[in-house]
PDB file of C-alpha atoms in Angstrom:
ATOM      1  CA  MET A 283      -2.714 -10.237   5.908  1.00  0.00           C
ATOM      2  CA  ARG A 284      -5.670  -8.561   7.539  1.00  0.00           C
ATOM      3  CA  SER A 285      -4.109  -8.510  11.017  1.00  0.00           C
ATOM      4  CA  ARG A 286      -0.766  -7.242   9.675  1.00  0.00           C
ATOM      5  CA  SER A 287      -2.507  -4.494   7.714  1.00  0.00           C
ATOM      6  CA  ARG A 288      -4.495  -3.442  10.759  1.00  0.00           C
ATOM      7  CA  ALA A 289      -1.377  -3.447  12.946  1.00  0.00           C
ATOM      8  CA  LEU A 290       0.698  -1.508  10.412  1.00  0.00           C
ATOM      9  CA  MET A 291      -1.993   0.992   9.471  1.00  0.00           C
ATOM     10  CA  GLY A 292      -3.917   1.365  12.707  1.00  0.00           C
ATOM     11  CA  THR A 293      -7.261  -0.174  13.524  1.00  0.00           C
ATOM     12  CA  ALA A 294      -9.418   2.871  12.727  1.00  0.00           C
ATOM     13  CA  GLU A 295      -7.733   3.509   9.389  1.00  0.00           C
ATOM     14  CA  TRP A 296      -7.929  -0.170   8.422  1.00  0.00           C
ATOM     15  CA  ARG A 297     -11.635  -0.392   9.290  1.00  0.00           C
ATOM     16  CA  ALA A 298     -12.393   2.725   7.243  1.00  0.00           C
ATOM     17  CA  LEU A 299     -10.430   1.392   4.272  1.00  0.00           C
ATOM     18  CA  GLU A 300     -11.985  -2.058   4.573  1.00  0.00           C
ATOM     19  CA  SER A 301     -15.464  -0.472   4.752  1.00  0.00           C
ATOM     20  CA  ALA A 302     -14.723   1.386   1.524  1.00  0.00           C
ATOM     21  CA  GLY A 303     -14.142  -2.022  -0.072  1.00  0.00           C
ATOM     22  CA  PRO A 304     -12.754  -2.728  -3.525  1.00  0.00           C
ATOM     23  CA  SER A 305     -13.776   0.714  -4.789  1.00  0.00           C
ATOM     24  CA  VAL A 306     -10.538   2.076  -3.303  1.00  0.00           C
ATOM     25  CA  CYS A 307      -8.374  -0.392  -5.250  1.00  0.00           C
ATOM     26  CA  PRO A 308      -7.941   1.941  -8.252  1.00  0.00           C
ATOM     27  CA  VAL A 309      -6.907   4.759  -5.907  1.00  0.00           C
ATOM     28  CA  LEU A 310      -4.429   2.500  -4.086  1.00  0.00           C
ATOM     29  CA  ALA A 311      -3.092   1.366  -7.465  1.00  0.00           C
ATOM     30  CA  ASP A 312      -2.606   4.992  -8.581  1.00  0.00           C
ATOM     31  CA  VAL A 313      -0.856   5.947  -5.330  1.00  0.00           C
ATOM     32  CA  ALA A 314       1.395   2.862  -5.550  1.00  0.00           C
ATOM     33  CA  GLU A 315       2.288   3.728  -9.145  1.00  0.00           C
ATOM     34  CA  GLU A 316       3.106   7.309  -8.169  1.00  0.00           C
ATOM     35  CA  LEU A 317       5.259   6.122  -5.256  1.00  0.00           C
ATOM     36  CA  CYS A 318       7.228   3.914  -7.649  1.00  0.00           C
ATOM     37  CA  ARG A 319       7.794   6.836 -10.022  1.00  0.00           C
ATOM     38  CA  LEU A 320       8.781   9.275  -7.285  1.00  0.00           C
ATOM     39  CA  ARG A 321      11.050   6.993  -5.327  1.00  0.00           C
ATOM     40  CA  ASN A 322      14.212   7.811  -7.251  1.00  0.00           C
ATOM     41  CA  ARG A 323      13.865  11.549  -6.726  1.00  0.00           C
ATOM     42  CA  LEU A 324      12.807  11.545  -3.091  1.00  0.00           C
ATOM     43  CA  LEU A 325      13.987   8.255  -1.639  1.00  0.00           C
ATOM     44  CA  ARG A 326      15.331   9.810   1.560  1.00  0.00           C
ATOM     45  CA  ARG A 327      12.034  11.325   2.619  1.00  0.00           C
ATOM     46  CA  LEU A 328       9.316   8.660   2.648  1.00  0.00           C
ATOM     47  CA  ARG A 329       6.794  10.982   4.271  1.00  0.00           C
ATOM     48  CA  ASP A 330       7.351  13.637   1.603  1.00  0.00           C
ATOM     49  CA  VAL A 331       6.951  11.068  -1.164  1.00  0.00           C
ATOM     50  CA  VAL A 332       3.688   9.841   0.333  1.00  0.00           C
ATOM     51  CA  ARG A 333       2.373  13.360   0.898  1.00  0.00           C
ATOM     52  CA  GLN A 334       3.058  14.213  -2.738  1.00  0.00           C
ATOM     53  CA  ALA A 335       1.437  10.988  -3.980  1.00  0.00           C
ATOM     54  CA  LEU A 336      -1.706  11.612  -1.909  1.00  0.00           C
ATOM     55  CA  ARG A 337      -2.607  15.005  -3.316  1.00  0.00           C
ATOM     56  CA  GLU A 338      -6.328  15.182  -4.068  1.00  0.00           C
ATOM     57  CA  ARG A 339      -7.036  11.579  -3.017  1.00  0.00           C
ATOM     58  CA  PRO A 340     -10.098  10.472  -1.001  1.00  0.00           C
ATOM     59  CA  GLU A 341      -9.798  11.107   2.736  1.00  0.00           C
ATOM     60  CA  VAL A 342     -10.121   7.414   3.650  1.00  0.00           C
ATOM     61  CA  VAL A 343      -7.141   6.594   1.431  1.00  0.00           C
ATOM     62  CA  ARG A 344      -5.083   9.570   2.640  1.00  0.00           C
ATOM     63  CA  ARG A 345      -5.505   8.594   6.293  1.00  0.00           C
ATOM     64  CA  ALA A 346      -4.793   4.900   5.720  1.00  0.00           C
ATOM     65  CA  VAL A 347      -1.770   5.381   3.455  1.00  0.00           C
ATOM     66  CA  THR A 348      -0.293   8.129   5.650  1.00  0.00           C
ATOM     67  CA  SER A 349      -0.586   5.936   8.718  1.00  0.00           C
ATOM     68  CA  LEU A 350       0.992   2.968   6.913  1.00  0.00           C
ATOM     69  CA  ALA A 351       3.854   5.064   5.533  1.00  0.00           C
ATOM     70  CA  GLU A 352       4.539   6.657   8.915  1.00  0.00           C
ATOM     71  CA  ARG A 353       4.868   3.236  10.510  1.00  0.00           C
ATOM     72  CA  TYR A 354       7.183   2.121   7.716  1.00  0.00           C
ATOM     73  CA  ALA A 355       9.315   5.231   8.253  1.00  0.00           C
ATOM     74  CA  ASP A 356       9.226   5.209  12.066  1.00  0.00           C
ATOM     75  CA  HIS A 357      10.227   1.556  12.289  1.00  0.00           C
ATOM     76  CA  GLN A 358      12.472   1.512   9.212  1.00  0.00           C
ATOM     77  CA  LEU A 359      10.358  -1.209   7.600  1.00  0.00           C
ATOM     78  CA  GLY A 360      10.983  -0.235   4.015  1.00  0.00           C
ATOM     79  CA  ASN A 361      11.256   2.306   1.235  1.00  0.00           C
ATOM     80  CA  PRO A 362       8.592   3.846  -1.041  1.00  0.00           C
ATOM     81  CA  ARG A 363       8.664   0.844  -3.393  1.00  0.00           C
ATOM     82  CA  GLU A 364       7.927  -1.501  -0.474  1.00  0.00           C
ATOM     83  CA  VAL A 365       5.099   0.787   0.683  1.00  0.00           C
ATOM     84  CA  ALA A 366       3.746   0.683  -2.888  1.00  0.00           C
ATOM     85  CA  LEU A 367       3.840  -3.137  -2.823  1.00  0.00           C
ATOM     86  CA  ALA A 368       2.017  -3.148   0.530  1.00  0.00           C
ATOM     87  CA  LEU A 369      -0.676  -0.883  -0.945  1.00  0.00           C
ATOM     88  CA  ARG A 370      -1.092  -3.227  -3.893  1.00  0.00           C
ATOM     89  CA  VAL A 371      -1.388  -6.256  -1.605  1.00  0.00           C
ATOM     90  CA  ILE A 372      -4.038  -4.460   0.457  1.00  0.00           C
ATOM     91  CA  GLY A 373      -5.863  -3.542  -2.752  1.00  0.00           C
ATOM     92  CA  VAL A 374      -5.777  -7.189  -3.888  1.00  0.00           C
ATOM     93  CA  TYR A 375      -7.170  -8.255  -0.523  1.00  0.00           C
ATOM     94  CA  LEU A 376     -10.021  -5.740  -0.778  1.00  0.00           C
ATOM     95  CA  CYS A 377     -10.805  -6.943  -4.309  1.00  0.00           C
ATOM     96  CA  VAL A 378     -10.796 -10.595  -3.232  1.00  0.00           C
ATOM     97  CA  VAL A 379     -13.139  -9.851  -0.323  1.00  0.00           C
ATOM     98  CA  GLY A 380     -15.369  -7.827  -2.662  1.00  0.00           C
ATOM     99  CA  ALA A 381     -15.307 -10.557  -5.342  1.00  0.00           C
ATOM    100  CA  ARG A 382     -13.765  -8.152  -7.885  1.00  0.00           C
ATOM    101  CA  LEU A 383     -10.357  -9.729  -8.450  1.00  0.00           C
ATOM    102  CA  GLY A 384     -10.901  -9.861 -12.225  1.00  0.00           C
ATOM    103  CA  GLY A 385     -10.785  -6.069 -12.427  1.00  0.00           C
ATOM    104  CA  CYS A 386      -8.186  -5.522  -9.700  1.00  0.00           C
ATOM    105  CA  ARG A 387      -5.836  -2.717 -10.760  1.00  0.00           C
ATOM    106  CA  CYS A 388      -3.511  -3.508  -7.865  1.00  0.00           C
ATOM    107  CA  LEU A 389      -2.929  -7.039  -9.128  1.00  0.00           C
ATOM    108  CA  ARG A 390      -2.203  -6.131 -12.763  1.00  0.00           C
ATOM    109  CA  PRO A 391       1.298  -4.658 -12.295  1.00  0.00           C
ATOM    110  CA  MET A 392       2.254  -7.512  -9.989  1.00  0.00           C
ATOM    111  CA  VAL A 393       1.272 -10.092 -12.622  1.00  0.00           C
ATOM    112  CA  ARG A 394       2.923  -8.107 -15.411  1.00  0.00           C
ATOM    113  CA  GLU A 395       6.238  -7.945 -13.544  1.00  0.00           C
ATOM    114  CA  ALA A 396       6.565 -11.517 -12.272  1.00  0.00           C
ATOM    115  CA  THR A 397       5.660 -15.172 -12.599  1.00  0.00           C
ATOM    116  CA  PRO A 398       2.600 -16.530 -10.743  1.00  0.00           C
ATOM    117  CA  GLU A 399       4.877 -18.129  -8.134  1.00  0.00           C
ATOM    118  CA  VAL A 400       6.613 -14.822  -7.427  1.00  0.00           C
ATOM    119  CA  VAL A 401       3.264 -12.990  -7.240  1.00  0.00           C
ATOM    120  CA  LYS A 402       1.996 -15.543  -4.710  1.00  0.00           C
ATOM    121  CA  THR A 403       5.141 -15.098  -2.625  1.00  0.00           C
ATOM    122  CA  ARG A 404       4.802 -11.306  -2.756  1.00  0.00           C
ATOM    123  CA  LEU A 405       1.178 -11.514  -1.683  1.00  0.00           C
ATOM    124  CA  ASP A 406       2.107 -13.826   1.197  1.00  0.00           C
ATOM    125  CA  GLU A 407       5.183 -11.922   2.367  1.00  0.00           C
ATOM    126  CA  ALA A 408       4.776  -8.276   1.337  1.00  0.00           C
ATOM    127  CA  LEU A 409       3.653  -6.927   4.679  1.00  0.00           C
ATOM    128  CA  PRO A 410       6.366  -6.994   7.329  1.00  0.00           C
ATOM    129  CA  GLU A 411       5.668  -8.160  10.835  1.00  0.00           C
ATOM    130  CA  PRO A 412       4.271  -5.223  12.789  1.00  0.00           C
ATOM    131  CA  PRO A 413       6.635  -3.688  15.326  1.00  0.00           C
ATOM    132  CA  ALA A 414       6.184  -4.828  18.909  1.00  0.00           C
ATOM    133  CA  PRO A 415       4.490  -2.189  21.092  1.00  0.00           C
TER     134      PRO A 415
END
């Protein structure tokens, strides 16, 4: 998960996000939720959806999410809903590393929407293989 995130997001952006720790989980959760709401109106323009969802967000999150979304768009890896799932998985990872899984806002919608087996599968498989250089 960590290596895929770093490859998809970029090393500098991943390190900055990882350094921010689980405190960015609520922001990632909010951005993911907004991406899910906006996807029906702006599905064709992933970059526009992300830009709109990132208004007034912390710089570390803006850089990381923008980089991730650009890679998704450039390599046709997925739509806004899949980017939202990737953000949630990254948020869960940061909460696990920070020993704050009990309050993880990224995990809550995943658990609400699916069985534990499906959540485990999503966590294991949500991030696509990074594109070859």
